[in-house]
Structures are given as structure tokens and as C-alpha cells.
Coordinates of C-alpha atoms in Angstrom, one line a residue:
Chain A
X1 CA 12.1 -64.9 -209.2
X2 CA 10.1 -63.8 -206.7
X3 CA 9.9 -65.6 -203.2
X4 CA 7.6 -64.2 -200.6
X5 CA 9.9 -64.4 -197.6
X6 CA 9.0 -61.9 -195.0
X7 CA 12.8 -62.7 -193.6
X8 CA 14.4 -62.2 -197.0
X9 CA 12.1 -59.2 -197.0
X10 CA 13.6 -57.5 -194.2
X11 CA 17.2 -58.4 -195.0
X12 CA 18.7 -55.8 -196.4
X13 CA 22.2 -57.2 -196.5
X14 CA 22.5 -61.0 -196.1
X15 CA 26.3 -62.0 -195.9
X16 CA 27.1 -65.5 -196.6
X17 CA 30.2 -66.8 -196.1
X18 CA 32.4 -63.9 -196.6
X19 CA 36.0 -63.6 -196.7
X20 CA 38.4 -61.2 -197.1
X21 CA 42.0 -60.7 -197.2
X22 CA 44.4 -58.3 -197.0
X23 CA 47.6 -59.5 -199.2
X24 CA 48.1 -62.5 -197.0
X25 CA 46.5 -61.6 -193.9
X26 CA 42.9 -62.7 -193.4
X27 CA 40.6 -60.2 -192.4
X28 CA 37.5 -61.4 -192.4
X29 CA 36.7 -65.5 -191.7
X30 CA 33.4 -66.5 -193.6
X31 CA 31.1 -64.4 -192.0
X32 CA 27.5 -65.2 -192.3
X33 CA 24.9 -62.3 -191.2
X34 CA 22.0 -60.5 -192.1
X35 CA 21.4 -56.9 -191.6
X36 CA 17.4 -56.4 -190.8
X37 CA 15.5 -53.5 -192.4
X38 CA 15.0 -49.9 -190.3
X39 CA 17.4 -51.4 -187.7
X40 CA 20.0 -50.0 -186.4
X41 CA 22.8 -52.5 -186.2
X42 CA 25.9 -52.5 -184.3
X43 CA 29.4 -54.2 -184.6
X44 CA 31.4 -54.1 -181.6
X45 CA 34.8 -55.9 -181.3
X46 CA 38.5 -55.2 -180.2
X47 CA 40.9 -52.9 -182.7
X48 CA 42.0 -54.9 -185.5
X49 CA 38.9 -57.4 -184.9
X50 CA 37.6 -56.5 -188.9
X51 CA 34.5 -54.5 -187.7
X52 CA 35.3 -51.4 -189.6
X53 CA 36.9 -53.6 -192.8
X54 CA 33.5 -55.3 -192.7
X55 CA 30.9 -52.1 -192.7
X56 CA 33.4 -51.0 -196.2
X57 CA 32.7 -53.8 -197.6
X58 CA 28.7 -53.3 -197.3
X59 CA 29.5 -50.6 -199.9
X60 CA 32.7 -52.0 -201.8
X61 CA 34.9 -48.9 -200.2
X62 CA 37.5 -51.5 -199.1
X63 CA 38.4 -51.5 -202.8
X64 CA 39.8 -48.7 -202.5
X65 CA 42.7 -50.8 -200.4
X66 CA 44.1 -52.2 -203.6
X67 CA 45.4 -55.5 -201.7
X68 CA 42.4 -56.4 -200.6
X69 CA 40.5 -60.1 -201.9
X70 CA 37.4 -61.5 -200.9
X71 CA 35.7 -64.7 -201.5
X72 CA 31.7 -64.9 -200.0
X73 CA 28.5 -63.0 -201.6
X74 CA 26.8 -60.1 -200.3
X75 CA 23.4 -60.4 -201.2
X76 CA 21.6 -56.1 -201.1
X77 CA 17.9 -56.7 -201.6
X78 CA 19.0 -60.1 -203.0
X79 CA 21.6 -59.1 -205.7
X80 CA 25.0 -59.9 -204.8
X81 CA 27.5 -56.6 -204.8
X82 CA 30.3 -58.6 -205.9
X83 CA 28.3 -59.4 -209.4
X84 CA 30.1 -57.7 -212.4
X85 CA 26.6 -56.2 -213.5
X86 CA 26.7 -54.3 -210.2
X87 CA 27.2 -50.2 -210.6
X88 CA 29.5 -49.8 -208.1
X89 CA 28.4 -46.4 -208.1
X90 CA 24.6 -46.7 -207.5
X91 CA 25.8 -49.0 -204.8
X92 CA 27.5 -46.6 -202.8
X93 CA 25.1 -43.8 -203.2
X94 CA 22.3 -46.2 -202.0
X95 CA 24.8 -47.3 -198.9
X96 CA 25.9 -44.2 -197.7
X97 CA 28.9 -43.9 -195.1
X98 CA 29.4 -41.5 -192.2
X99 CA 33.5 -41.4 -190.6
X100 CA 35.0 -41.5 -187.2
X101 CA 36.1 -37.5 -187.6
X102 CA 33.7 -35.3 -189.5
X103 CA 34.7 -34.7 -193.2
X104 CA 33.0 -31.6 -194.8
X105 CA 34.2 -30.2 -198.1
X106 CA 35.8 -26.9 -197.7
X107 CA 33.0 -25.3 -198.9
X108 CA 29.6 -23.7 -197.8
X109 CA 27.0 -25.4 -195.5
X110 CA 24.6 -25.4 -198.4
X111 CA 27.5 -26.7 -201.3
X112 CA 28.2 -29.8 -198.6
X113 CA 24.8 -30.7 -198.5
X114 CA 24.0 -30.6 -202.4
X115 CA 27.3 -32.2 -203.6
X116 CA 26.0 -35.4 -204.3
X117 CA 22.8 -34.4 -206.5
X118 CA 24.8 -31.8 -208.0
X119 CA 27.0 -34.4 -209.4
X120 CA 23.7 -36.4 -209.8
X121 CA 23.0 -33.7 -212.1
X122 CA 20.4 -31.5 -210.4
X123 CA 21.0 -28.2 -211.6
X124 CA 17.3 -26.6 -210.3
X125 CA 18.5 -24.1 -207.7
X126 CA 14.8 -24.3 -206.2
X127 CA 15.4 -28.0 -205.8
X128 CA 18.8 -27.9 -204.4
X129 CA 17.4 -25.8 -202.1
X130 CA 14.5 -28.1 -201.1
X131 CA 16.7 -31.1 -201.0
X132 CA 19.0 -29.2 -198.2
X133 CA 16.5 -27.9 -196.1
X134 CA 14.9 -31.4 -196.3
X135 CA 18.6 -33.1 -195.6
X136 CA 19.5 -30.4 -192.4
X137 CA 15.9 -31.3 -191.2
X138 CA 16.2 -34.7 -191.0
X139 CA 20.4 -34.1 -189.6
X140 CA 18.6 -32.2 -186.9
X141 CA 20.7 -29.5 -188.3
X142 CA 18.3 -27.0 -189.6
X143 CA 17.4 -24.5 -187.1
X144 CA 21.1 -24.2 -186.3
X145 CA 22.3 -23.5 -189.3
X146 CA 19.2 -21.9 -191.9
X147 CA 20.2 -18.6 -191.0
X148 CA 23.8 -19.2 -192.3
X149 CA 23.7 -21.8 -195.3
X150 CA 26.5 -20.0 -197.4
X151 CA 28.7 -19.9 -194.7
X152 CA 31.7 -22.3 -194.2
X153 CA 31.3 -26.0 -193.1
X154 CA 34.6 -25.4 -191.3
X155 CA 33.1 -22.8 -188.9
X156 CA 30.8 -25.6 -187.6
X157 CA 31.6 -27.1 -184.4
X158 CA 32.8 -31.0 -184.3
X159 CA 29.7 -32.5 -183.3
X160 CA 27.5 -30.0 -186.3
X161 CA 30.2 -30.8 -188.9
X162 CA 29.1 -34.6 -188.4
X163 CA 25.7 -33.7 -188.5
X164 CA 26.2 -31.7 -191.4
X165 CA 28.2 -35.4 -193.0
X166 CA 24.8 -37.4 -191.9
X167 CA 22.8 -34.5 -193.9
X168 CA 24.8 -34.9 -196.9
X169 CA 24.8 -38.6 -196.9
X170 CA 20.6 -38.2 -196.6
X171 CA 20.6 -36.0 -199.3
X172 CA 21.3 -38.5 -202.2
X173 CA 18.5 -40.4 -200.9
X174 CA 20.4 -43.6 -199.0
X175 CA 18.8 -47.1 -198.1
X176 CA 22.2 -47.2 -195.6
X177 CA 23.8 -45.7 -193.4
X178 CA 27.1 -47.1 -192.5
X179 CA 28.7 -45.2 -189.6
X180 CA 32.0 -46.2 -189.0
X181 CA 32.9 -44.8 -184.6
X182 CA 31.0 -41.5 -185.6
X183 CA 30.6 -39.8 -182.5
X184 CA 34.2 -41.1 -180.9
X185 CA 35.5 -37.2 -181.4
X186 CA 32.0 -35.6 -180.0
X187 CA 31.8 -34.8 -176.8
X188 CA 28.7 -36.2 -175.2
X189 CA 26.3 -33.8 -175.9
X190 CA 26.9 -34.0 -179.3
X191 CA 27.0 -37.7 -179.2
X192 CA 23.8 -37.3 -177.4
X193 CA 22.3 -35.4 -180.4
X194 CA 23.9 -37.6 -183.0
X195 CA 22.9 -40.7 -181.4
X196 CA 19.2 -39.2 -180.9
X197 CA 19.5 -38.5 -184.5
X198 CA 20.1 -42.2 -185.3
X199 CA 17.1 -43.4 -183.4
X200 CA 14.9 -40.8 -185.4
X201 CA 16.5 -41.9 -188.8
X202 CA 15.7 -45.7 -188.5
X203 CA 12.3 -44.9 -189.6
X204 CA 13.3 -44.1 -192.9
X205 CA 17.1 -45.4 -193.0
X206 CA 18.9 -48.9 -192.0
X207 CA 21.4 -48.0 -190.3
X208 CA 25.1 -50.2 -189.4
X209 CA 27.4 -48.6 -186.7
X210 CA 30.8 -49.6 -185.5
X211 CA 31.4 -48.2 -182.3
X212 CA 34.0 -49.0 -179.6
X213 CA 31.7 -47.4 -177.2
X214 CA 29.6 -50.5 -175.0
X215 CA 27.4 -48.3 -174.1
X216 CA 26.3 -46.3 -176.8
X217 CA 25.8 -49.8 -178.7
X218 CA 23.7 -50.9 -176.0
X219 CA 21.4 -47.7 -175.7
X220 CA 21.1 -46.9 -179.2
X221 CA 21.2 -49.9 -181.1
X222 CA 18.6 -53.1 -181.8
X223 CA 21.1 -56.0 -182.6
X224 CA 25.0 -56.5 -182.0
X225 CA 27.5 -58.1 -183.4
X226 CA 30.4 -59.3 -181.4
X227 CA 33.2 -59.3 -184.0
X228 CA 37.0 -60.8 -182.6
X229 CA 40.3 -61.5 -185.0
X230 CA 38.2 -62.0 -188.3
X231 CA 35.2 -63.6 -186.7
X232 CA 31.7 -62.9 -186.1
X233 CA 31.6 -64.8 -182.6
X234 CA 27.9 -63.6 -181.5
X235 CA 25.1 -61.5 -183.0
X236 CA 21.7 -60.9 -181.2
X237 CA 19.6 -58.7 -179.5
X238 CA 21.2 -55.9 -178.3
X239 CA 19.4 -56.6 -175.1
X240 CA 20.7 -60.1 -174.8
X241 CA 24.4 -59.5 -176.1
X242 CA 24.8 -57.3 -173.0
X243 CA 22.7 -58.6 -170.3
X244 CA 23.0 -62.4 -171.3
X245 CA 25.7 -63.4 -174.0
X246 CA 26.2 -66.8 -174.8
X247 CA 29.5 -67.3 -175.3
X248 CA 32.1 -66.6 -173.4
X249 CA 34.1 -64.6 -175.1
X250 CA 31.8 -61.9 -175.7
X251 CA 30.9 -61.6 -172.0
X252 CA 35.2 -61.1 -171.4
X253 CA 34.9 -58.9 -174.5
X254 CA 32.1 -56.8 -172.6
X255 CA 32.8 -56.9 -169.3
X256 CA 36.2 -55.8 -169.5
X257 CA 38.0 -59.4 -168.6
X258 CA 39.8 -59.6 -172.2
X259 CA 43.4 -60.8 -172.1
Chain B
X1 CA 39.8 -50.8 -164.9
X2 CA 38.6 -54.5 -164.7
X3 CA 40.5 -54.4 -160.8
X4 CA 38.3 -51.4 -159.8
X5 CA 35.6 -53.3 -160.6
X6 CA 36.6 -56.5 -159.0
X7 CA 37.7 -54.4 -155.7
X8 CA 34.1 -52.3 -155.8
X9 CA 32.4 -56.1 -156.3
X10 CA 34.7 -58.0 -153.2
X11 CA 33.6 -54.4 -150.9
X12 CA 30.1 -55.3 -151.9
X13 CA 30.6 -58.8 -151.4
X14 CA 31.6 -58.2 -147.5
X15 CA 29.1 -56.2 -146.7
X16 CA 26.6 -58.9 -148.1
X17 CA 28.1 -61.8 -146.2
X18 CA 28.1 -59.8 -143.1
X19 CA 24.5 -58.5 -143.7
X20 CA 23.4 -61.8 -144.5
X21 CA 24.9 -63.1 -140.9
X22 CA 23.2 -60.9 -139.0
X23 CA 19.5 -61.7 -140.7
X24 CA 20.4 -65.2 -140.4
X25 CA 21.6 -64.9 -137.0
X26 CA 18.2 -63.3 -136.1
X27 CA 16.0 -65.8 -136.9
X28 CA 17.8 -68.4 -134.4
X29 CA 17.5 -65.7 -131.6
X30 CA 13.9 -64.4 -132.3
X31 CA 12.9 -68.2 -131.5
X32 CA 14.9 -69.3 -128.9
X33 CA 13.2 -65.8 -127.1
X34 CA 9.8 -67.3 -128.2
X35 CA 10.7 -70.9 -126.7
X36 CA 11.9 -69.5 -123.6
X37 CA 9.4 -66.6 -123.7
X38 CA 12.1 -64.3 -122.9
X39 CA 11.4 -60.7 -123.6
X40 CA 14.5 -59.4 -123.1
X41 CA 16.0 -61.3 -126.0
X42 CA 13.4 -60.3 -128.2
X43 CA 14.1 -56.9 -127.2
X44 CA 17.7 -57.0 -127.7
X45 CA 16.7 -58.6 -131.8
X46 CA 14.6 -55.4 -132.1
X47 CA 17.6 -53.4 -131.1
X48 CA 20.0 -55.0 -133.8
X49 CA 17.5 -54.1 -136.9
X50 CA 18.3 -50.8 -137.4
X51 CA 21.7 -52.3 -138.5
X52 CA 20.4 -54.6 -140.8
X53 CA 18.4 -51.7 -142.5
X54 CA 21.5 -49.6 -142.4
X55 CA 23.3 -52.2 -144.3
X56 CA 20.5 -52.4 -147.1
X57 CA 21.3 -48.7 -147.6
X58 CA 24.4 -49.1 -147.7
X59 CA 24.9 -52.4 -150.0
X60 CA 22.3 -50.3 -152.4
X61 CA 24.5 -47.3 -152.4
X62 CA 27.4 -49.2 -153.3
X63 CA 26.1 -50.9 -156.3
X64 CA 24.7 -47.5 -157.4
X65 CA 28.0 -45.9 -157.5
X66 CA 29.0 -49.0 -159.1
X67 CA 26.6 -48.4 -161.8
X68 CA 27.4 -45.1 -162.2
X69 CA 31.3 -45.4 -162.5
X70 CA 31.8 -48.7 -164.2
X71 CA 29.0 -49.4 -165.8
X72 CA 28.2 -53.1 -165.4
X73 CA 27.3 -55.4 -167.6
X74 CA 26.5 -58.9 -169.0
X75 CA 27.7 -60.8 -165.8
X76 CA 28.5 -57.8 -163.9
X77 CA 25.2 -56.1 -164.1
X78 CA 23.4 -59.1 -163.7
X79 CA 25.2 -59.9 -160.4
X80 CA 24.8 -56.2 -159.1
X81 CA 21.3 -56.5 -159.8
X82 CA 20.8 -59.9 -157.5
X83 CA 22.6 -57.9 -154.8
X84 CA 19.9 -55.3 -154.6
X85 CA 17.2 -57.6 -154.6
X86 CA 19.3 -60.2 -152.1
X87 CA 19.7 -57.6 -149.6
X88 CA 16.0 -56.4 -149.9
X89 CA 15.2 -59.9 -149.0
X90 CA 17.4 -59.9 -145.8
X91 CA 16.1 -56.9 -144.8
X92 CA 12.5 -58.2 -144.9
X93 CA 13.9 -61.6 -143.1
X94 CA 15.2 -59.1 -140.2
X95 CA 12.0 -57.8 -140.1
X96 CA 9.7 -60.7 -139.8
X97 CA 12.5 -61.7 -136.9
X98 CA 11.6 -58.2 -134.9
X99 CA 7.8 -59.1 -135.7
X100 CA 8.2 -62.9 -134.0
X101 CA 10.1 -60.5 -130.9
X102 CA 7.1 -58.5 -130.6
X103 CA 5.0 -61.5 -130.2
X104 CA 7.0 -62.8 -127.8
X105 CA 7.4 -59.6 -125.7
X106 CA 3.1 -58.8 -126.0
X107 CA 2.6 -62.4 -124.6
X108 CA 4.7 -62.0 -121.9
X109 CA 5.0 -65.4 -119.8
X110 CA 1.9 -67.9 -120.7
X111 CA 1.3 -71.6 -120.3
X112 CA 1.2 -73.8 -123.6
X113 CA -1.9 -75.1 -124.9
X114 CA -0.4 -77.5 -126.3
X115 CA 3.4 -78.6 -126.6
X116 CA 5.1 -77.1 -129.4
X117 CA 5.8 -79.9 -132.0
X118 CA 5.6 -78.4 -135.8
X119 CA 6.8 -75.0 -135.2
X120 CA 10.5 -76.0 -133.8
X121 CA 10.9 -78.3 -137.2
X122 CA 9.6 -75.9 -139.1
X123 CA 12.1 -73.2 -138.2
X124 CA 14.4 -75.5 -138.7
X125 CA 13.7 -75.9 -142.5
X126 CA 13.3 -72.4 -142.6
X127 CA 16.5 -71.8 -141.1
X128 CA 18.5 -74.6 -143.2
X129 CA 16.5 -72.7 -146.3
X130 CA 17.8 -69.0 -145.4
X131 CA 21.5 -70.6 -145.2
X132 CA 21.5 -73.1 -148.5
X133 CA 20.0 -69.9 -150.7
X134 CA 23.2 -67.6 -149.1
X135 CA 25.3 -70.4 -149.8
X136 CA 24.2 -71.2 -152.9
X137 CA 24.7 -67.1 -153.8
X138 CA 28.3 -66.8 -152.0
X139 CA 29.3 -70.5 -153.8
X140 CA 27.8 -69.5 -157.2
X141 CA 25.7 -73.3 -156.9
X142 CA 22.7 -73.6 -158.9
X143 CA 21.8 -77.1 -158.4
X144 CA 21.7 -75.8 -154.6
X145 CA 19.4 -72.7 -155.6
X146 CA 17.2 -75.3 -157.4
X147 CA 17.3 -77.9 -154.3
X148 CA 16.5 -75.2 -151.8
X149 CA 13.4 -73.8 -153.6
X150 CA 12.3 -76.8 -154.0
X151 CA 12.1 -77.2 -149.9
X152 CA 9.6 -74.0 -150.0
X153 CA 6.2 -76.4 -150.5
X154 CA 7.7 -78.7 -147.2
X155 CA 7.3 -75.5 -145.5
X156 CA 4.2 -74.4 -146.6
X157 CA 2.5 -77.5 -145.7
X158 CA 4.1 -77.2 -142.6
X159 CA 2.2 -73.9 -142.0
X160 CA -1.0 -75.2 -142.9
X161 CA -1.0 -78.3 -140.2
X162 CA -0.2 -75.5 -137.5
X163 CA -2.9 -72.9 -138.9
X164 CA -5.2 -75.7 -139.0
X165 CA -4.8 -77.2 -135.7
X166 CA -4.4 -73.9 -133.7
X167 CA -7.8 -72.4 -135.9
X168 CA -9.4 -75.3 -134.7
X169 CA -7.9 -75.0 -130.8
X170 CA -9.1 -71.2 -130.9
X171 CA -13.0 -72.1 -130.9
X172 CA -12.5 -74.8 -127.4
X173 CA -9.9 -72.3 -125.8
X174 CA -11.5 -69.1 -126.4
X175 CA -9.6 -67.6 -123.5
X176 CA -6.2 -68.1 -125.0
X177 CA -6.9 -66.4 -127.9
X178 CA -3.9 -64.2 -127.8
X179 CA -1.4 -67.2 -127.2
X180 CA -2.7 -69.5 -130.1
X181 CA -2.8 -66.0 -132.4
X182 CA 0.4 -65.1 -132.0
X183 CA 1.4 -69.2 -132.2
X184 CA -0.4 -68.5 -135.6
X185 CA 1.8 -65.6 -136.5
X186 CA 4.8 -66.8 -135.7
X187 CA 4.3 -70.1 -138.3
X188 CA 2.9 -67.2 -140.6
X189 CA 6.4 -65.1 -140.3
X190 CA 8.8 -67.9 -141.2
X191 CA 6.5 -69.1 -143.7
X192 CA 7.3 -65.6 -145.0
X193 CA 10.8 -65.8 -144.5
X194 CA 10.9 -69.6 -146.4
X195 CA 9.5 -67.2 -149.4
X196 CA 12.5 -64.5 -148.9
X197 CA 14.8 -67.8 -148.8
X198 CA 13.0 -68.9 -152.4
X199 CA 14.2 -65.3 -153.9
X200 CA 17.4 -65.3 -152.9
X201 CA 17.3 -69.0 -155.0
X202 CA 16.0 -67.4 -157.8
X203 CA 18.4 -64.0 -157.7
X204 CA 21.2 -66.5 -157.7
X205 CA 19.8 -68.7 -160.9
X206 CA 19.1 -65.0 -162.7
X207 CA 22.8 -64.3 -161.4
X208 CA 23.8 -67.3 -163.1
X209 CA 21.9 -68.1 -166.2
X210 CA 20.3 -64.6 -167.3
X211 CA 17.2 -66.8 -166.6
X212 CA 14.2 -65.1 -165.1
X213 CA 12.6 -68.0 -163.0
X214 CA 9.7 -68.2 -160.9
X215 CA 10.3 -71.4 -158.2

């Protein structure tokens, strides 16, 4: 089937009616929202609100909780994730992640960056190569770092290392980024550079960002989502979430007035 | 963090009301020294302005330290945002009160050509305007902000009777020229201060609603 939607077209996640539970606590309360093409998304909400149970569940990680149950579909490019004759695999590798403290291997700045299409089965040292310079490039972490590829990842200050994370999540050739509070241990040059990053990588990438940070979701990102207890209670325009929010709660939520 | 905000917000809030008196307040004075062709009034209304103008500093400084240390928004920014713009406004009404107080004090003592008639009402209006669009700010009223912009066209039709009537008076009364100009002004300078009254409205609706509007 094959509709011409220019919506459905630009949807690269449409949720629809999710739920989700953790043993008998609900998480998530039959959340309905589309994720738009080359945007960069943000969920915003208080702790324990879902925002970060939701962004896992883009990519199935949650099912790595093994309590967890959901109910809903999650249509990617219009095939549900949830379907058994989805590769769980391909799906994470297409929806790439990015954590709140950087993760490298404890290995070389080069072996981060080529883990994935190693174990993709690239073997072509010249290719590796190109696929790393390529990756670090588009991290914005190439000139720091060319003239010392076989060096450790752990030698790397914070905000690098996370740079270095973005790189290797580029270099299996993502649809997603999911970027669960991933500048919330930079300091603010570094979140500066990362979030600069971001903007640069929407051309190519869709990226989804939880952040607890107001105003990095209002400078950096094009829509927000105002999660609270399980449910999405307002998604819009960035512009209009934080200058004009229609309900109530989200204007407590950002303004500082909650409980 | 949230009481910061809301002390930061009640200091800005003070100085408003207080700026907001004195700009009203001039407007009754500059004219009752026009009426009574009194120069030394008028002299003392251009000796209060510099305090007006120092409270537009200071009301601006205050939300920009706001700005920079709690970071408005939603509500919050949109109310610090109306507070710059109000207190422009005032500023611009203390001005067009100094302006009326150097007609009167260049005319000096004159006879009438005519009895003033339209120009008492209309600063009247214009007066009632300036204090409905404060109130309607301080009282968070919309329907008020609506009602008082709406009161804007009374005025301007006001102005046009006198600028009509004196334009025509100016060609048969060549030799008071300077009297019926400055007559002239004086409608032209609370017409302008009607308009400042009609921003305040709309600052208040923008405070409000997130809306935009043009009245």
C-alpha cells in the first residue's frame, strides 16, 4: 500500500495509543504522537514523568527491563516495532541512542567509532578508516582528535567522550538519534558544542532529546513535548510551548510553579 | 527559586505602579497649567521628567537582570516583556506632558479665540483611557483592555473637530497664529497619548493571552 500523505511522509515515528507498564505500575497512559522528519524533538517533564521510558521504547531498549508490558503500536516509516516480523536488531541500529554520561568502550578513539560496522562485518581497514573520519566529522570531533585516533577513549574529556558516543552512533548510519539528558554532565561549553552539533545533524538525522534543561529544549529544539505521570499533556512548537502553552499545567511545569 | 522570581516580579511591580502615577499624574497638571496659562506649573512638570525617564531605566534594568538570572518564561516572560514596552509608553506619555508645558510657557498669558469646549472633554477621555489601560495591566482585566481601546476612535474624532475648527479659525485670525497652533498641538499631544493608552491595552492582552493584537 502506498498512500501519498505528505504528513505520513514526514512521520518518522507515529505513536498511537501507547501504553506501558512496569509490573503493575503504569508508565506510559496511551500516548498518541508523531515524531516529524529532520526535527529535532524534545520531551520535557518532571523525574519519573515516563520521558526517558518513552524515548527506549522508540528503539525497544525498554525490553531490556524484563517487567516491562506495553499495549499501543509504534508505527517507524509505517511498520509497527512491536510486529513479530520486526528485526529488533535493524531497528536499533537504524534508531540509534546517545546517554546522560558518555559511555565509550575501553578502547581506542578509532575501535569506538568502528564497533558497530565491525560487527556489521566490515573488515576493509581502508573503509573503517573512511567511515571514522566521516563519523568524527560529522561529531565535530575530528580536528581534535585525528592526530590521536589509537589513543584511549578514556583520555577524552567529558564533553569529547560524548561526542565521540554521537560519532559512533553516526557511524552505523542512523535514521535516529535518541538522546536521553546528553549534555546534563557537560559543562556549558561542551553543551554548547554538543547542542551546536545537534542543530548541524538535523539535516541528515531526526533527532528525539529528553532533557531536564528548559532552556536548552527551548534554544535547540523544533517541537516539545510536555510529558507529566504517564501522560503526554501538550506537544507543539517549541516556540509556543514556552512562550504560550495551553494548558495549565505545562505553564506551572515551565515556569517553575509545580507543586 | 519560584519566590526569587515572585520577589524580583512584586520589586518590578512597584516601581511600575509608582512610574505609572507620576505619568498619569502629569497629564492632569500639564493641563490645568494650560487652562490657567500658568508657566510656572508647566515648569515645575518639566522638572519631574527626568524622574519618569529614570524610572524607565531603571524598570528596564530590572527585567534584564531578571532575564538574565531566572530566565522567564511562558507567563513569566511574556509579563516581563509587557513591562518594557508599558514603561516605554509612560515614558513617551511624560513626554508629550512636558511638550503641552512648553506650549503653555511659549504662549505665555493670551486671550482665547474662542472658549475652550472640545479640548477639556477630550483630556478627559484621554485621561480616563491612560487610568483603565494601568488598571486593566495592575488587575490582569481583559475585557477592560478591550473596552479602553475601543475608546481610542472617540478620541480621534475628537482631534479632528478641534484641528478642523482651529485650521479653519487660523485663515480669519491670522494674528493669533501662535495661540490656535499650539491649541492645535496640544489636541495633537493627547491624541498621542490616547495611542500610548491603546498599547498599554494591547501589552496587557499579549500579557494575557500570548495574543499579538493590533486595536
Amino acid at each position: 500500500m502506498n498512500i501519498q500523505n505528505p504528513e505520513i511522509e514526514n512521520n518518522v515515528f507515529d505513536v498511537r495509543g501507547l501504553n506501558l507498564w512496569y509490573g503493575n505500575d503504569q508508565a506510559l497512559k496511551n500516548i498518541n504522537m508523531q515524531i516529524e522528519k529532520n526535527k529535532i524533538t524534545a520531551i520535557i517533564g518532571p523525574s519519573g514523568c515516563g520521558k526517558s521510558t518513552f524515548i527506549k521504547t522508540l528503539n525497544r531498549m525498554i525490553e531490556n527491563v524484563p517487567i516491562v508490558r506495553t499495549t499501543g503500536e509504534i508505527l517507524y516509516h509505517g511498520n509497527d516495532i512491536f510486529d513479530k516480523s520486526m528485526r529488533v536488531e535493524e531497528l536499533r541500529t537504524k534508531v540509534g541512542m546517545v546517554f546522560q554520561k558518555p559511555n565509550p568502550f575501553p578502547k581506542s578513539i578509532f575501535e569506538n567509532v568502528v564497533y558497530g560496522p565491525k560487527i556489521h562485518g566490515i573488515k576493509d581497514k581502508k573503509l573503517l578508516m573512511e567511515i571514522a573520519e566521516a563519523s568524527l566529522k560529522s561529531a565535530a570531533l575530528w580536528d581534535e582528535v585525528k592526530d590521536r585516533l589509537n589513543d584511549n577513549a578514556y583520555g577524552l574529556s567529558g564533553g569529547q567522550q560524548q561526542r565521540l558516543c554521537i560519532a559512533r552512533c553516526i557511524a552505523v548510519q542512523p535514521d535516529v538519534i535518541l538522546m536521553d539528558e546528553p549534555t546534563s554532565a557537560l559543562d556549558p561549553i561542551a553543551t554548547l558544542k554538543v547542542e551546536e552539533l545537534m542543530d548541524s545533524l538535523k539535516q541528515e538525522y531526526t533527532i528525539a532529546i529528553v532533557t531536564h534543561s528548559m532552556q536548552q529544549a527551548a534554544r535547540i529544539s523544533d517541537k516539545t513535548a510536555f510529558f507529566l505521570m504517564g501522560d503526554l499533556i501538550e506537544y507543539d512548537k517549541t516556540e509556543a510551548i514556552f512562550s504560550n502553552p495551553r494548558d495549565k499545567r505545562t505553564e506551572d511545569y515551565i515556569t517553575g510553579r509545580f507543586g | 527559586m519560584r519566590e526569587q522570581m515572585e520577589d524580583r516580579i512584586r520589586e518590578i511591580h512597584s516601581k511600575v505602579e509608582y512610574m505609572s502615577r507620576l505619568s498619569a499624574g502629569s497629564i492632569g497638571q500639564a493641563m490645568e497649567a494650560f487652562v490657567r496659562q500658568d508657566a510656572r506649573i508647566a515648569k515645575q512638570i518639566l522638572a519631574q521628567d527626568p524622574e519618569i525617564n529614570k524610572l524607565e531605566k531603571e524598570i528596564e534594568n530590572l527585567c534584564i537582570t531578571l532575564a538574565a538570572t531566572q530566565s522567564p518564561l511562558a507567563s513569566d516572560l511574556r509579563q516581563m516583556v509587557s513591562i518594557i514596552k508599558i514603561v516605554t509608553d509612560l515614558e513617551r506619555v511624560g513626554d508629550y506632558s512636558c511638550n503641552i508645558a512648553e506650549v503653555v510657557i511659549s504662549l505665555g498669558k493670551y486671550e482665547l479665540v474662542k472658549p475652550l469646549e472640545r479640548l477639556p472633554i477630550m483630556e478627559k477621555k484621554v485621561r480616563e483611557m491612560l487610568e483603565a489601560s494601568l488598571r486593566a495591566y495592575f488587575q490582569h482585566d481583559i475585557e477592560l483592555a478591550y473596552a479602553t481601546a475601543r475608546k481610542d476612535d472617540e478620541v480621534d474624532t475628537l482631534y479632528e473637530e478641534i484641528y478642523r475648527e482651529l485650521l479653519h479659525l487660523i485663515k480669519i485670525r491670522e494674528n493669533q497664529e501662535d495661540q490656535i497652533i499650539g491649541l492645535i498641538l496640544v489636541g495633537r499631544y493627547l491624541e498621542r497619548i490616547a495611542d500610548h493608552a491603546t498599547n498599554i491595552c494591547e501589552r496587557v492582552i499579549l500579557m494575557m493571552t500570548g495574543e499579538n493584537v493590533k486595536l
